[in-house]
Amino acid sequence: MTIPSAPETEAVRPPFRPEIIASVPRGAPSTDQAAPPVVEQPAPQAVPFRQLQPHAQPTATEGRTPRERRRSQSAMIDLDRLRQGGFIVPDDAPTRVAEEFRIVKRQLLRKALPSSPDLIPNGNLLMVTSTQPGEGKTFCSINLALSIASERDLTVMLVDADVARPQLLSALDIEADKGLIDVLVDDRLDVADCLLRTNIDNLTVLPAGRPHPGATELLSSDKMAALLQEMARRYHDRIVIFDSSPVLASSAPGVLAARMGQILFVVEADRTRETQVMEALSLISDCRNISMLLNKSRFMGGKVRFGSYYEYYRS
C-alpha cells in the first residue's frame, strides 16, 4: 500500500501487520454519506490476497425463524438508484465493480465459512471502518453486502453501527423508526423487531436506531456482547457486516473491534497519512484479522480491465 507519509507525529504501531486485500481506483464516492447519483462508479481494484472461497445464499426468508419472518418489516430498495450511485445490483450483467468486489469478498469469506479450513472464531462478524470520514467505508460496506447477497447459500445482515452519524438508510434511500440502539435500550425489543427485509434476496438491514448519548457504552455492554454471539452462532449461513464509524472520529470502533472476527479497513489513497493509519490500527488492534482496502487509488496497469473484458464478451 502506498500512502504519503506524514512526518509530524509518531503513531503507536499495532503489534501485527494488517493484510492489504484490495485497491479501489480513484473515482469512488468521496464521502460516507448517501451516495450521490453518479453516472459511472469505478470499481475497487483488487490486489492479490492469500485466501478465500465463495459462499452461497438462501432466499430472503430462508434460514430465519417463523418469529423473525413475522416481525421483520419490509423495505423497498430502488435498484435503478443503486446503479446510478455506482453500486452493485445482484443479477445484473457482469461489471467491473462487481468483479472487483467478488475478489474482495472471497478473501473475507474464507475466514467466515464453516466449511473452510481457514475459519476463525466469529469470522462471520465483519466490521468495515476507516481512519476518518469521507474515505468511502459506507460505499464499500454496501457493495460488499450486495456482492455477498448474490451468493446462493448465504444471507447478509447489513448493520448500521455508525450510531453517531448513521448513513446506511440514506444511501439505500429507505426508512425505519427503530434499530440497534433501540434493541440495546429496550428489553422488550428483539433484533427481529427492527430488521428490514429488502427486495434484494438474502439481504436484510438493521438500522442504527435512535440517537443516544451513551451509545458507545451500549455497544460495550454485556447485552451487546450477547447479541453479537447470537448473530454469529444462530445462522451459520449469515454474514453480518457492521458499517462502523471512522476510528479517529469515534470511540465506538475500538469497542466493537474486540468482538469482531474480521475488520475491513478502508484507506483513501493520496489523502490519509500513514501516521493516521497506524494510529487508527492501534486503536482496533484487539481484532487480529484486519484486511485493508485502498480506496480511490490510481490504476497503473494495462488497458485490459474487468469492464473491458465483459464489454468484449457481450459484443
XYZ file of C-alpha atoms in Angstrom, residues 7-314:
308
model
C 6.480 13.055 9.488
C 4.857 15.360 12.047
C 3.875 12.730 14.613
C 4.887 9.229 15.528
C 1.918 6.876 15.893
C 1.944 3.758 18.019
C 2.253 0.804 15.667
C -0.063 -2.158 16.131
C 1.567 -5.440 17.158
C 0.713 -7.093 13.835
C 0.725 -6.420 10.114
C -2.715 -5.990 8.511
C -3.223 -7.624 5.139
C -3.856 -5.497 2.056
C -6.597 -7.200 0.104
C -7.738 -4.649 -2.441
C -7.113 -1.308 -4.070
C -10.064 0.729 -5.330
C -9.448 3.037 -8.284
C -9.931 6.759 -7.988
C -13.483 7.835 -8.712
C -15.386 6.079 -5.926
C -17.652 8.275 -3.778
C -15.576 10.540 -1.544
C -17.923 10.626 1.415
C -19.577 8.155 3.731
C -22.908 9.837 3.241
C -25.680 8.907 0.854
C -24.105 8.095 -2.485
C -24.837 10.871 -4.985
C -26.177 9.924 -8.378
C -23.029 9.116 -10.314
C -23.019 8.247 -13.966
C -20.100 5.875 -13.607
C -18.525 4.441 -10.486
C -15.093 2.857 -10.836
C -14.681 -0.389 -9.029
C -12.126 -1.260 -6.403
C -9.062 -2.807 -7.981
C -8.261 -5.948 -6.058
C -4.701 -6.765 -5.117
C -3.771 -10.470 -4.898
C -4.726 -11.859 -1.499
C -3.872 -15.119 0.097
C -7.252 -16.630 0.744
C -10.873 -17.320 0.081
C -13.726 -19.261 -1.307
C -17.289 -18.392 -2.270
C -20.330 -18.700 -0.106
C -23.892 -19.393 -1.080
C -27.102 -17.737 -0.043
C -30.750 -18.612 0.597
C -33.750 -16.518 -0.290
C -34.828 -13.577 1.838
C -36.904 -15.745 4.170
C -34.856 -18.948 4.243
C -32.777 -19.541 7.338
C -34.980 -17.347 9.512
C -37.211 -18.497 12.292
C -41.014 -18.058 11.914
C -40.741 -15.430 14.670
C -38.236 -13.379 12.681
C -40.182 -13.686 9.450
C -43.267 -12.466 11.246
C -41.599 -9.472 12.883
C -39.340 -8.259 10.073
C -40.504 -5.183 8.231
C -40.142 -4.699 4.505
C -38.026 -2.070 2.751
C -38.022 -1.458 -0.978
C -34.599 -0.518 -2.370
C -34.641 1.375 -5.661
C -32.371 -0.727 -7.895
C -32.097 1.965 -10.547
C -30.877 4.404 -7.916
C -28.294 1.859 -6.816
C -26.964 1.595 -10.365
C -26.798 5.375 -10.753
C -24.865 5.600 -7.490
C -22.268 3.118 -8.706
C -23.436 0.250 -6.501
C -23.646 -3.416 -7.414
C -27.080 -4.741 -8.342
C -27.368 -8.522 -7.932
C -28.248 -10.466 -11.080
C -27.219 -7.587 -13.349
C -24.786 -8.233 -16.189
C -21.160 -8.554 -15.003
C -19.448 -5.231 -14.412
C -16.009 -4.104 -13.345
C -17.309 -3.047 -9.923
C -18.977 -6.402 -9.367
C -15.846 -8.316 -10.345
C -13.633 -6.246 -8.072
C -15.863 -6.844 -5.058
C -16.049 -10.541 -5.874
C -12.307 -10.677 -5.341
C -12.584 -8.732 -2.095
C -15.354 -10.905 -0.677
C -13.517 -14.148 -1.442
C -10.708 -13.083 0.862
C -13.145 -12.378 3.660
C -15.496 -15.313 3.197
C -12.688 -17.813 3.525
C -12.393 -16.938 7.203
C -16.167 -16.931 7.669
C -17.311 -20.177 6.041
C -17.868 -23.149 8.364
C -16.528 -25.466 5.650
C -13.278 -23.519 5.240
C -10.023 -24.733 6.831
C -9.226 -21.059 7.475
C -12.378 -20.443 9.548
C -11.729 -18.169 12.538
C -13.868 -17.515 15.649
C -16.748 -15.192 14.773
C -15.387 -14.929 11.252
C -18.884 -14.096 10.008
C -18.882 -10.862 12.070
C -17.185 -8.263 9.861
C -16.720 -4.583 10.668
C -15.992 -2.032 7.935
C -14.318 1.155 9.104
C -11.762 3.792 8.107
C -9.404 6.295 9.659
C -11.512 9.395 9.105
C -14.830 10.411 7.481
C -15.074 10.608 3.706
C -12.873 7.648 2.766
C -15.709 5.586 1.293
C -16.348 2.991 4.020
C -20.143 3.061 3.648
C -19.859 2.692 -0.124
C -17.637 -0.345 0.423
C -19.911 -1.767 3.150
C -22.936 -1.664 0.881
C -21.159 -3.074 -2.168
C -19.626 -5.861 -0.118
C -23.049 -6.746 1.287
C -24.640 -6.666 -2.169
C -21.880 -8.860 -3.567
C -22.266 -11.444 -0.806
C -26.064 -11.300 -1.205
C -25.615 -12.635 -4.737
C -24.240 -15.908 -3.333
C -26.674 -18.797 -3.387
C -26.166 -20.255 0.075
C -25.562 -17.167 2.219
C -27.601 -14.394 3.761
C -26.308 -10.973 4.741
C -27.303 -8.709 7.592
C -26.033 -5.175 6.985
C -25.889 -3.302 10.306
C -25.576 0.471 10.600
C -23.155 0.627 13.525
C -22.211 4.256 12.845
C -24.610 5.247 15.598
C -23.294 8.820 15.837
C -23.854 9.637 12.145
C -25.815 6.777 10.529
C -25.655 6.803 6.725
C -26.875 3.417 5.510
C -30.578 4.195 5.259
C -29.870 7.439 3.449
C -27.535 5.714 0.986
C -30.107 2.996 0.302
C -32.992 5.525 0.316
C -35.072 3.574 2.851
C -36.595 4.492 6.206
C -37.017 2.927 9.641
C -38.121 4.080 13.090
C -36.020 1.768 15.270
C -32.784 -0.181 15.175
C -29.722 -1.470 17.021
C -29.644 1.134 19.800
C -33.345 0.589 20.494
C -32.706 -3.134 20.967
C -29.909 -2.393 23.438
C -32.045 0.107 25.376
C -35.415 -1.655 25.383
C -35.509 -5.193 26.794
C -38.890 -5.724 25.153
C -37.384 -5.433 21.688
C -35.691 -8.209 19.753
C -33.418 -7.744 16.729
C -36.154 -9.279 14.619
C -38.438 -6.361 15.564
C -36.032 -3.926 13.879
C -34.814 -5.868 10.850
C -35.733 -4.569 7.405
C -36.285 -7.337 4.881
C -35.386 -5.883 1.477
C -36.465 -6.680 -2.071
C -32.906 -7.957 -2.677
C -32.830 -11.673 -1.961
C -30.703 -12.641 1.047
C -30.173 -9.060 2.248
C -31.614 -7.645 5.468
C -30.724 -4.310 7.058
C -30.516 -3.427 10.752
C -30.683 0.378 11.169
C -28.707 2.253 13.813
C -31.822 3.327 15.682
C -32.383 6.357 17.851
C -29.560 8.726 18.819
C -28.304 8.051 22.347
C -25.718 9.967 24.426
C -24.352 6.699 25.832
C -24.141 4.857 22.507
C -20.522 3.737 22.998
C -21.319 2.352 26.446
C -24.287 0.492 24.991
C -22.059 -1.038 22.320
C -19.625 -2.200 25.011
C -22.352 -3.652 27.233
C -22.898 -7.303 28.106
C -26.166 -7.164 26.188
C -24.318 -6.166 23.027
C -21.810 -8.983 23.589
C -24.654 -11.487 23.920
C -26.348 -10.038 20.836
C -23.185 -10.419 18.765
C -22.745 -14.018 19.867
C -26.328 -14.739 18.889
C -25.756 -13.126 15.479
C -22.592 -15.151 14.940
C -23.945 -18.525 16.019
C -27.666 -18.638 15.267
C -27.278 -18.639 11.487
C -24.261 -20.489 10.097
C -25.072 -19.147 6.627
C -25.298 -15.473 7.585
C -22.568 -12.864 7.220
C -23.080 -9.824 9.447
C -21.459 -6.623 8.162
C -21.162 -3.672 10.543
C -20.737 -0.274 8.885
C -18.947 1.415 11.784
C -17.881 4.999 12.364
C -14.311 6.098 11.473
C -11.768 5.107 14.099
C -10.284 8.558 14.728
C -13.736 10.180 14.816
C -15.410 7.935 17.392
C -14.559 5.528 20.189
C -17.171 3.016 19.010
C -14.964 1.091 16.515
C -12.406 0.375 19.221
C -15.157 -1.070 21.398
C -16.567 -3.231 18.598
C -13.168 -4.403 17.337
C -12.604 -6.773 20.256
C -15.800 -8.629 19.385
C -15.395 -8.793 15.621
C -13.975 -11.761 13.769
C -12.680 -9.565 10.935
C -12.239 -5.917 10.030
C -12.108 -4.394 6.555
C -10.172 -1.156 6.948
C -10.758 1.373 4.127
C -7.964 3.860 3.387
C -8.242 6.725 0.913
C -5.204 6.940 -1.343
C -3.219 10.189 -1.512
C -5.168 11.706 1.358
C -4.879 9.635 4.526
C -1.484 9.926 6.177
C 0.491 6.912 7.255
C 0.680 8.125 10.835
C -3.109 8.437 10.926
C -3.482 4.917 9.598
C -1.080 3.487 12.146
C -2.762 5.341 14.991
C -6.181 4.063 13.886
C -4.912 0.497 13.534
C -3.505 0.611 17.047
C -6.961 1.514 18.380
C -8.629 -1.514 16.765
C -5.780 -3.965 17.253
C -7.889 -6.125 19.590
C -9.111 -7.719 16.361
C -6.304 -9.825 14.917
C -7.777 -10.195 11.424
C -7.636 -6.812 9.698
C -7.681 -6.517 5.918
C -7.004 -3.211 4.195
C -8.689 -1.802 1.121
C -7.004 1.137 -0.597
C -9.749 3.353 -1.977
C -9.560 5.883 -4.855
C -6.145 4.678 -5.968
C -4.636 5.413 -9.372
C -4.584 2.340 -11.580
C -1.171 1.943 -13.191
C -1.709 -1.300 -15.082
C -2.516 -2.003 -18.723
C -5.670 -1.193 -20.635
C -7.439 -4.529 -20.190
C -9.600 -4.469 -17.073
C -12.647 -6.431 -15.946
C -15.031 -3.957 -17.582
C -13.386 -4.054 -20.993
C -13.268 -7.859 -20.899
C -17.028 -8.108 -20.326
C -17.757 -5.492 -22.961
C -15.819 -7.604 -25.453
C -17.633 -10.751 -24.314
C -21.050 -9.162 -24.790
